[in-house]
mmCIF file of C-alpha atoms in Angstrom:
data_model
loop_
_atom_site.group_PDB
_atom_site.id
_atom_site.type_symbol
_atom_site.label_atom_id
_atom_site.label_comp_id
_atom_site.label_asym_id
_atom_site.label_seq_id
_atom_site.Cartn_x
_atom_site.Cartn_y
_atom_site.Cartn_z
ATOM 1 C CA MET A 1 149.637 98.118 114.819
ATOM 2 C CA THR A 2 148.839 95.512 112.171
ATOM 3 C CA ASP A 3 149.208 96.238 108.457
ATOM 4 C CA ALA A 4 145.411 96.260 108.075
ATOM 5 C CA GLY A 5 145.071 98.723 110.940
ATOM 6 C CA ALA A 6 147.761 100.993 109.516
ATOM 7 C CA ASP A 7 146.051 100.903 106.126
ATOM 8 C CA ARG A 8 142.688 101.858 107.659
ATOM 9 C CA GLU A 9 144.340 104.704 109.532
ATOM 10 C CA ARG A 10 146.005 105.981 106.370
ATOM 11 C CA ARG A 11 142.748 105.821 104.404
ATOM 12 C CA ALA A 12 140.933 107.703 107.150
ATOM 13 C CA ALA A 13 143.630 110.390 107.183
ATOM 14 C CA ASP A 14 143.447 110.763 103.403
ATOM 15 C CA ALA A 15 139.651 111.009 103.521
ATOM 16 C CA ALA A 16 139.917 113.738 106.169
ATOM 17 C CA ARG A 17 142.383 115.651 103.982
ATOM 18 C CA ARG A 18 140.030 115.460 101.003
ATOM 19 C CA GLU A 19 137.103 116.718 103.086
ATOM 20 C CA ARG A 20 139.296 119.558 104.371
ATOM 21 C CA LEU A 21 140.349 120.353 100.809
ATOM 22 C CA ASP A 22 136.727 120.550 99.608
ATOM 23 C CA ALA A 23 135.893 122.927 102.448
ATOM 24 C CA LEU A 24 138.899 125.132 101.635
ATOM 25 C CA LEU A 25 138.040 125.132 97.927
ATOM 26 C CA ASN A 26 134.538 126.348 98.736
ATOM 27 C CA ASP A 27 135.836 128.979 101.131
ATOM 28 C CA ARG A 28 138.989 130.249 99.391
ATOM 29 C CA VAL A 29 138.933 129.295 95.724
ATOM 30 C CA ALA A 30 135.266 129.551 94.720
ATOM 31 C CA PRO A 31 135.131 133.363 95.368
ATOM 32 C CA LYS A 32 138.100 133.824 93.008
ATOM 33 C CA LEU A 33 136.718 131.829 90.091
ATOM 34 C CA ALA A 34 135.116 134.850 88.410
ATOM 35 C CA GLU A 35 138.417 136.738 88.495
ATOM 36 C CA LEU A 36 140.293 133.697 87.176
ATOM 37 C CA ARG A 37 137.709 133.211 84.418
ATOM 38 C CA ALA A 38 138.143 136.830 83.294
ATOM 39 C CA LYS A 39 141.914 136.444 83.298
ATOM 40 C CA GLN A 40 141.579 133.210 81.338
ATOM 41 C CA ARG A 41 139.470 134.908 78.650
ATOM 42 C CA ARG A 42 141.977 137.741 78.254
ATOM 43 C CA SER A 43 144.914 135.349 78.158
ATOM 44 C CA ARG A 44 143.142 133.058 75.702
ATOM 45 C CA GLY A 45 142.500 135.977 73.355
ATOM 46 C CA TRP A 46 146.122 137.148 73.444
ATOM 47 C CA ALA A 47 147.398 133.575 73.021
ATOM 48 C CA LEU A 48 145.194 133.012 69.953
ATOM 49 C CA PHE A 49 146.131 136.394 68.498
ATOM 50 C CA SER A 50 149.867 135.761 68.960
ATOM 51 C CA GLY A 51 149.929 132.043 68.211
ATOM 52 C CA VAL A 52 147.758 132.179 65.094
ATOM 53 C CA GLY A 53 148.017 135.787 63.972
ATOM 54 C CA GLY A 54 151.810 135.872 64.275
ATOM 55 C CA PRO A 55 152.490 133.093 61.763
ATOM 56 C CA VAL A 56 149.771 134.379 59.402
ATOM 57 C CA LEU A 57 151.211 137.893 59.476
ATOM 58 C CA GLY A 58 154.689 136.462 59.049
ATOM 59 C CA ALA A 59 153.706 134.477 55.968
ATOM 60 C CA LEU A 60 152.016 137.513 54.397
ATOM 61 C CA CYS A 61 155.025 139.732 55.022
ATOM 62 C CA LEU A 62 157.429 137.175 53.615
ATOM 63 C CA ALA A 63 155.272 136.916 50.491
ATOM 64 C CA VAL A 64 155.688 140.667 49.896
ATOM 65 C CA GLY A 65 159.452 140.251 49.575
ATOM 66 C CA ASP A 66 160.397 143.763 50.694
ATOM 67 C CA PRO A 67 163.398 143.762 53.102
ATOM 68 C CA TRP A 68 161.448 145.497 55.865
ATOM 69 C CA ALA A 69 158.479 143.211 55.275
ATOM 70 C CA ILE A 70 160.772 140.181 55.497
ATOM 71 C CA PHE A 71 162.204 141.479 58.772
ATOM 72 C CA LEU A 72 158.706 142.047 60.151
ATOM 73 C CA GLY A 73 157.583 138.628 58.906
ATOM 74 C CA LEU A 74 160.479 136.796 60.543
ATOM 75 C CA SER A 75 159.871 138.677 63.802
ATOM 76 C CA ALA A 76 156.203 137.683 63.763
ATOM 77 C CA LEU A 77 157.075 134.048 63.058
ATOM 78 C CA VAL A 78 159.556 133.941 65.948
ATOM 79 C CA PHE A 79 157.882 136.059 68.611
ATOM 80 C CA GLY A 80 154.208 135.239 67.951
ATOM 81 C CA PRO A 81 154.232 131.617 69.200
ATOM 82 C CA GLY A 82 156.718 132.536 71.912
ATOM 83 C CA HIS A 83 154.396 135.242 73.248
ATOM 84 C CA ALA A 84 151.465 132.805 73.137
ATOM 85 C CA ALA A 85 153.437 130.332 75.267
ATOM 86 C CA TYR A 86 154.368 133.134 77.675
ATOM 87 C CA VAL A 87 150.731 134.184 78.086
ATOM 88 C CA ALA A 88 149.648 130.579 78.719
ATOM 89 C CA ARG A 89 152.427 130.139 81.283
ATOM 90 C CA ARG A 90 151.371 133.289 83.143
ATOM 91 C CA TYR A 91 147.813 132.015 83.391
ATOM 92 C CA HIS A 92 148.997 128.648 84.707
ATOM 93 C CA GLN A 93 151.028 130.468 87.349
ATOM 94 C CA ALA A 94 148.000 132.513 88.388
ATOM 95 C CA ALA A 95 145.840 129.382 88.717
ATOM 96 C CA ARG A 96 148.572 127.572 90.636
ATOM 97 C CA ALA A 97 148.970 130.512 93.027
ATOM 98 C CA VAL A 98 145.285 130.187 93.924
ATOM 99 C CA VAL A 99 145.021 126.401 94.224
ATOM 100 C CA THR A 100 148.376 125.090 95.492
ATOM 101 C CA PRO A 101 148.441 126.889 98.884
ATOM 102 C CA VAL A 102 144.975 125.511 99.603
ATOM 103 C CA VAL A 103 146.116 121.960 98.801
ATOM 104 C CA CYS A 104 149.151 122.352 101.069
ATOM 105 C CA GLU A 105 146.940 123.613 103.895
ATOM 106 C CA ALA A 106 144.597 120.652 103.465
ATOM 107 C CA ILE A 107 147.527 118.241 103.756
ATOM 108 C CA GLY A 108 149.129 120.087 106.663
ATOM 109 C CA GLY A 109 152.782 120.336 107.606
ATOM 110 C CA ILE A 110 153.951 121.237 104.094
ATOM 111 C CA THR A 111 154.974 124.425 102.275
ATOM 112 C CA HIS A 112 155.381 125.212 98.585
ATOM 113 C CA GLU A 113 157.789 127.365 96.593
ATOM 114 C CA GLU A 114 158.180 127.747 92.845
ATOM 115 C CA ASN A 115 160.961 128.810 90.485
ATOM 116 C CA VAL A 116 163.592 128.236 93.157
ATOM 117 C CA ARG A 117 167.022 129.386 92.032
ATOM 118 C CA SER A 118 169.083 126.997 94.122
ATOM 119 C CA GLY A 119 168.769 123.702 95.917
ATOM 120 C CA ASP A 120 170.772 120.809 97.267
ATOM 121 C CA VAL A 121 171.507 119.459 93.789
ATOM 122 C CA HIS A 122 175.203 119.326 94.708
ATOM 123 C CA ARG A 123 174.310 116.214 96.687
ATOM 124 C CA LEU A 124 173.544 114.456 93.393
ATOM 125 C CA ARG A 125 177.116 115.006 92.230
ATOM 126 C CA ARG A 126 178.607 113.915 95.526
ATOM 127 C CA ALA A 127 176.493 110.746 95.620
ATOM 128 C CA LYS A 128 177.299 109.988 91.942
ATOM 129 C CA LEU A 129 173.597 109.762 91.183
ATOM 130 C CA VAL A 130 173.793 111.703 87.916
ATOM 131 C CA ALA A 131 176.146 112.331 85.028
ATOM 132 C CA PRO A 132 177.841 115.752 84.842
ATOM 133 C CA PHE A 133 175.401 118.584 84.181
ATOM 134 C CA SER A 134 175.755 122.293 83.450
ATOM 135 C CA SER A 135 172.548 123.727 84.854
ATOM 136 C CA ALA A 136 169.689 122.782 87.159
ATOM 137 C CA GLU A 137 166.179 124.207 86.888
ATOM 138 C CA ILE A 138 164.038 123.735 89.992
ATOM 139 C CA ASP A 139 160.349 124.546 89.658
ATOM 140 C CA ASP A 140 157.976 123.338 92.369
ATOM 141 C CA VAL A 141 159.488 122.587 95.781
ATOM 142 C CA PHE A 142 157.412 121.033 98.572
ATOM 143 C CA GLN A 143 158.959 120.633 101.983
ATOM 144 C CA GLY A 144 157.701 119.663 105.394
ATOM 145 C CA SER A 145 157.524 116.585 107.595
ATOM 146 C CA HIS A 146 155.461 113.435 107.821
ATOM 147 C CA ASP A 147 155.366 111.014 110.698
ATOM 148 C CA GLY A 148 158.236 112.927 112.301
ATOM 149 C CA ILE A 149 160.488 112.728 109.222
ATOM 150 C CA ALA A 150 161.514 115.886 107.352
ATOM 151 C CA PHE A 151 161.408 115.826 103.551
ATOM 152 C CA VAL A 152 161.867 117.894 100.421
ATOM 153 C CA MET A 153 160.274 117.025 97.080
ATOM 154 C CA MET A 154 161.192 119.087 94.041
ATOM 155 C CA GLU A 155 160.591 119.091 90.312
ATOM 156 C CA LEU A 156 164.020 119.048 88.719
ATOM 157 C CA HIS A 157 165.393 119.549 85.206
ATOM 158 C CA LEU A 158 169.115 118.941 84.673
ATOM 159 C CA GLN A 159 170.804 119.998 81.436
ATOM 160 C CA ARG A 160 174.277 119.707 79.955
ATOM 161 C CA VAL A 161 175.652 122.230 77.475
ATOM 162 C CA THR A 162 178.202 120.987 74.965
ATOM 163 C CA ARG A 163 180.227 123.222 72.688
ATOM 164 C CA THR A 164 181.869 121.971 69.544
ATOM 165 C CA ALA A 165 183.936 123.657 66.869
ATOM 166 C CA SER A 166 181.919 124.826 63.883
ATOM 167 C CA SER A 167 182.393 123.254 60.478
ATOM 168 C CA ARG A 168 185.485 124.119 58.459
ATOM 169 C CA GLY A 169 185.526 127.601 57.050
ATOM 170 C CA ARG A 170 183.298 129.074 59.786
ATOM 171 C CA ARG A 171 184.320 130.882 62.887
ATOM 172 C CA GLY A 172 183.146 130.267 66.428
ATOM 173 C CA ARG A 173 181.697 127.233 68.135
ATOM 174 C CA SER A 174 178.258 125.640 68.084
ATOM 175 C CA THR A 175 176.346 125.022 71.308
ATOM 176 C CA ARG A 176 173.890 122.233 72.049
ATOM 177 C CA THR A 177 171.819 121.693 75.168
ATOM 178 C CA HIS A 178 170.920 118.155 76.268
ATOM 179 C CA THR A 179 168.435 117.139 78.943
ATOM 180 C CA ILE A 180 170.172 114.902 81.477
ATOM 181 C CA PHE A 181 167.274 114.369 83.864
ATOM 182 C CA ARG A 182 163.689 115.546 84.172
ATOM 183 C CA GLY A 183 161.491 114.394 87.013
ATOM 184 C CA LEU A 184 161.203 114.428 90.785
ATOM 185 C CA MET A 185 163.946 114.518 93.372
ATOM 186 C CA PHE A 186 163.178 113.455 96.936
ATOM 187 C CA MET A 187 165.318 114.241 99.974
ATOM 188 C CA ILE A 188 164.250 112.434 103.124
ATOM 189 C CA ALA A 189 166.015 112.875 106.459
ATOM 190 C CA VAL A 190 167.539 109.731 107.970
ATOM 191 C CA PRO A 191 167.571 109.147 111.757
ATOM 192 C CA ARG A 192 171.351 108.860 111.941
ATOM 193 C CA ARG A 193 174.254 110.038 109.828
ATOM 194 C CA ILE A 194 175.452 107.506 107.250
ATOM 195 C CA PRO A 195 179.278 107.667 107.269
ATOM 196 C CA VAL A 196 179.892 105.908 103.939
ATOM 197 C CA PRO A 197 178.445 106.527 100.449
ATOM 198 C CA ILE A 198 175.779 104.010 99.436
ATOM 199 C CA LEU A 199 174.390 104.146 95.918
ATOM 200 C CA MET A 200 171.489 102.159 94.436
ATOM 201 C CA ARG A 201 171.323 102.347 90.651
ATOM 202 C CA GLY A 202 168.634 101.338 88.208
ATOM 203 C CA ARG A 203 169.490 98.931 85.441
ATOM 204 C CA PRO A 204 171.520 100.578 82.653
ATOM 205 C CA ARG A 205 169.732 101.086 79.335
ATOM 206 C CA TRP A 206 170.953 102.218 75.964
ATOM 207 C CA PHE A 207 168.286 104.906 75.591
ATOM 208 C CA GLY A 208 166.135 106.967 77.926
ATOM 209 C CA THR A 209 168.412 107.122 80.985
ATOM 210 C CA PRO A 210 171.082 109.754 80.188
ATOM 211 C CA TRP A 211 171.541 110.704 83.848
ATOM 212 C CA ARG A 212 173.115 107.379 84.831
ATOM 213 C CA LEU A 213 176.889 107.248 84.922
ATOM 214 C CA ALA A 214 178.686 104.308 83.351
ATOM 215 C CA ASP A 215 179.939 101.729 85.837
ATOM 216 C CA GLY A 216 183.506 102.737 85.028
ATOM 217 C CA ASP A 217 182.803 106.319 86.139
ATOM 218 C CA LEU A 218 181.921 105.300 89.703
ATOM 219 C CA GLU A 219 185.434 105.914 90.903
ATOM 220 C CA GLY A 220 186.090 104.681 94.433
ATOM 221 C CA LEU A 221 182.853 102.670 94.617
ATOM 222 C CA GLN A 222 182.564 98.917 94.275
ATOM 223 C CA ARG A 223 179.531 96.843 93.429
ATOM 224 C CA ILE A 224 178.375 94.334 96.009
ATOM 225 C CA ASP A 225 175.810 91.560 95.729
ATOM 226 C CA ILE A 226 172.551 91.495 97.678
ATOM 227 C CA PRO A 227 170.804 88.139 98.211
ATOM 228 C CA GLU A 228 167.396 89.753 97.617
ATOM 229 C CA GLU A 229 166.552 88.553 94.075
ATOM 230 C CA ALA A 230 163.918 91.224 93.392
ATOM 231 C CA PHE A 231 166.444 93.923 94.295
ATOM 232 C CA ALA A 232 169.014 92.442 91.905
ATOM 233 C CA ARG A 233 166.439 92.467 89.066
ATOM 234 C CA HIS A 234 165.904 96.210 89.322
ATOM 235 C CA LEU A 235 168.870 97.734 91.144
ATOM 236 C CA SER A 236 172.570 97.388 91.798
ATOM 237 C CA LEU A 237 174.311 98.380 95.038
ATOM 238 C CA TRP A 238 177.577 100.345 95.173
ATOM 239 C CA THR A 239 179.613 101.543 98.165
ATOM 240 C CA THR A 240 183.084 102.085 99.580
ATOM 241 C CA ASP A 241 182.418 99.932 102.646
ATOM 242 C CA PRO A 242 180.577 96.659 101.893
ATOM 243 C CA GLU A 243 180.347 95.673 105.552
ATOM 244 C CA GLN A 244 178.498 98.826 106.617
ATOM 245 C CA ALA A 245 176.353 98.819 103.472
ATOM 246 C CA VAL A 246 175.119 95.286 104.121
ATOM 247 C CA GLN A 247 174.203 96.267 107.675
ATOM 248 C CA LEU A 248 172.100 99.153 106.383
ATOM 249 C CA ILE A 249 170.565 97.545 103.279
ATOM 250 C CA THR A 250 168.781 94.781 105.129
ATOM 251 C CA PRO A 251 166.634 92.198 103.288
ATOM 252 C CA SER A 252 163.460 94.077 104.244
ATOM 253 C CA PHE A 253 164.862 97.420 103.026
ATOM 254 C CA ALA A 254 166.092 95.785 99.809
ATOM 255 C CA ALA A 255 162.588 94.391 99.232
ATOM 256 C CA VAL A 256 161.096 97.875 99.716
ATOM 257 C CA MET A 257 163.508 99.381 97.189
ATOM 258 C CA ALA A 258 162.738 96.591 94.726
ATOM 259 C CA ARG A 259 158.990 97.339 94.981
ATOM 260 C CA LEU A 260 159.601 101.066 94.451
ATOM 261 C CA ALA A 261 161.766 100.379 91.413
ATOM 262 C CA ALA A 262 159.248 97.946 89.941
ATOM 263 C CA SER A 263 156.403 100.451 90.348
ATOM 264 C CA ALA A 264 158.379 103.294 88.742
ATOM 265 C CA GLY A 265 158.154 101.925 85.209
ATOM 266 C CA ARG A 266 160.683 101.154 82.525
ATOM 267 C CA ARG A 267 163.290 103.709 83.562
ATOM 268 C CA GLY A 268 163.203 102.736 87.230
ATOM 269 C CA ILE A 269 164.647 104.766 90.091
ATOM 270 C CA ASP A 270 168.042 105.758 91.455
ATOM 271 C CA ALA A 271 168.714 106.337 95.135
ATOM 272 C CA ALA A 272 171.561 107.012 97.558
ATOM 273 C CA PHE A 273 172.354 107.744 101.171
ATOM 274 C CA ASP A 274 174.247 111.015 101.433
ATOM 275 C CA LEU A 275 175.280 111.683 105.028
ATOM 276 C CA ASP A 276 172.009 112.759 106.698
ATOM 277 C CA GLN A 277 169.682 112.420 103.693
ATOM 278 C CA PHE A 278 168.156 109.650 101.618
ATOM 279 C CA LEU A 279 168.037 110.817 97.986
ATOM 280 C CA LEU A 280 165.750 109.375 95.345
ATOM 281 C CA LEU A 281 165.314 110.282 91.674
ATOM 282 C CA LEU A 282 162.045 109.447 89.933
ATOM 283 C CA PRO A 283 162.064 110.300 86.196
ATOM 284 C CA ARG A 284 158.854 111.914 85.002
ATOM 285 C CA ARG A 285 157.861 113.824 81.885
ATOM 286 C CA GLY A 286 156.095 117.173 81.834
ATOM 287 C CA ASP A 287 154.903 119.384 84.660
ATOM 288 C CA GLN A 288 153.757 117.121 87.494
ATOM 289 C CA PHE A 289 152.076 119.884 89.496
ATOM 290 C CA ARG A 290 150.350 121.836 86.752
ATOM 291 C CA VAL A 291 147.009 123.411 87.606
ATOM 292 C CA GLY A 292 144.392 124.811 85.260
ATOM 293 C CA GLY A 293 144.401 125.202 81.507
ATOM 294 C CA LEU A 294 143.944 128.087 79.117
ATOM 295 C CA PHE A 295 141.194 126.208 77.258
ATOM 296 C CA ARG A 296 139.711 124.289 80.205
ATOM 297 C CA SER A 297 136.818 125.451 82.340
ATOM 298 C CA VAL A 298 137.851 126.961 85.672
ATOM 299 C CA ARG A 299 135.268 124.657 87.256
ATOM 300 C CA ARG A 300 137.725 121.830 86.686
ATOM 301 C CA LEU A 301 140.135 123.406 89.160
ATOM 302 C CA ARG A 302 138.476 121.329 91.876
ATOM 303 C CA ALA A 303 139.463 118.129 90.079
ATOM 304 C CA ASP A 304 142.952 119.568 89.537
ATOM 305 C CA ALA A 305 143.228 120.293 93.252
ATOM 306 C CA HIS A 306 142.386 116.701 94.194
ATOM 307 C CA ARG A 307 144.834 115.370 91.596
ATOM 308 C CA LEU A 308 147.496 117.709 92.990
ATOM 309 C CA LEU A 309 146.784 116.478 96.514
ATOM 310 C CA ASP A 310 147.380 112.890 95.382
ATOM 311 C CA GLU A 311 150.614 113.887 93.619
ATOM 312 C CA ILE A 312 151.989 115.647 96.707
ATOM 313 C CA LEU A 313 150.988 112.791 99.008
ATOM 314 C CA MET A 314 153.392 110.669 96.967
ATOM 315 C CA VAL A 315 156.154 111.712 99.356
ATOM 316 C CA HIS A 316 154.042 110.574 102.340
ATOM 317 C CA ARG A 317 153.579 107.176 100.714
ATOM 318 C CA LEU A 318 157.301 106.991 100.030
ATOM 319 C CA ILE A 319 158.153 107.673 103.676
ATOM 320 C CA GLU A 320 155.607 105.136 104.881
ATOM 321 C CA THR A 321 156.995 102.546 102.469
ATOM 322 C CA LEU A 322 160.556 103.140 103.596
ATOM 323 C CA LYS A 323 159.438 102.749 107.196
ATOM 324 C CA GLY A 324 157.731 99.482 106.339
ATOM 325 C CA GLY A 325 154.172 100.776 106.273
#
């Protein structure tokens, strides 16, 4: 099939998914809008009461100066905004529980989980894709297959906890938490097992890319040159077996990776082959798959659903690009 024919086929498939999504929204989501609207009003009231009333009450209590009033005031200052954020988060979860399954059904061949406690993040360490981290938070996980290729796409937050001795004269140690990586992690099955590690790294930067290891920390890996100039502008290639790596990273594949890196923005991408999986990290800020808003009309959930569909189809586009589509 020609490129133009493949593009027409893809556009037709996407149009069919959007029509299916509209039908499912009318059938499944529209009857629940009244319930969601009522929940939104209750949550909005509690959020305003806690977020605004808490600090106001805290300031008044602190002005009194009585020890119990000070205690109450500090509690209101701390827990009021925190409770408001909790209420808003619960509403977002309720809206997502209504909309996301419908979007997945419209796409087909994909399932969704949230607040997953574990995942294949150990592959990131083994592939030397990220600097050491202490904890991994995995929120939305989409998995399925496209064009016969299995995939997993997850929203990932990696953190590192550092502990340092407190200043002189004080006991104990101070603890600081640093974000190492926040964004999307893709795992795409490869047709055959890759016997050697192959790592593709974005260009090092002084700020904004704390997940990238220094070149000196890539123990056992050596950098090799790729004749593809666009690849060299955005990525570097590391492996333990240059001969096998060159056979796999062909000029056409290198060009694909260069286009992906160029389209990802200033911080670029990082990718690796880890045995039977192709791993890719795409840094992103915020919640990529958020649905609804505490102060937004529930009628806008339809627009959110279509935006969510486009976000999830990102993994389809990635697979098609890697296959040369």
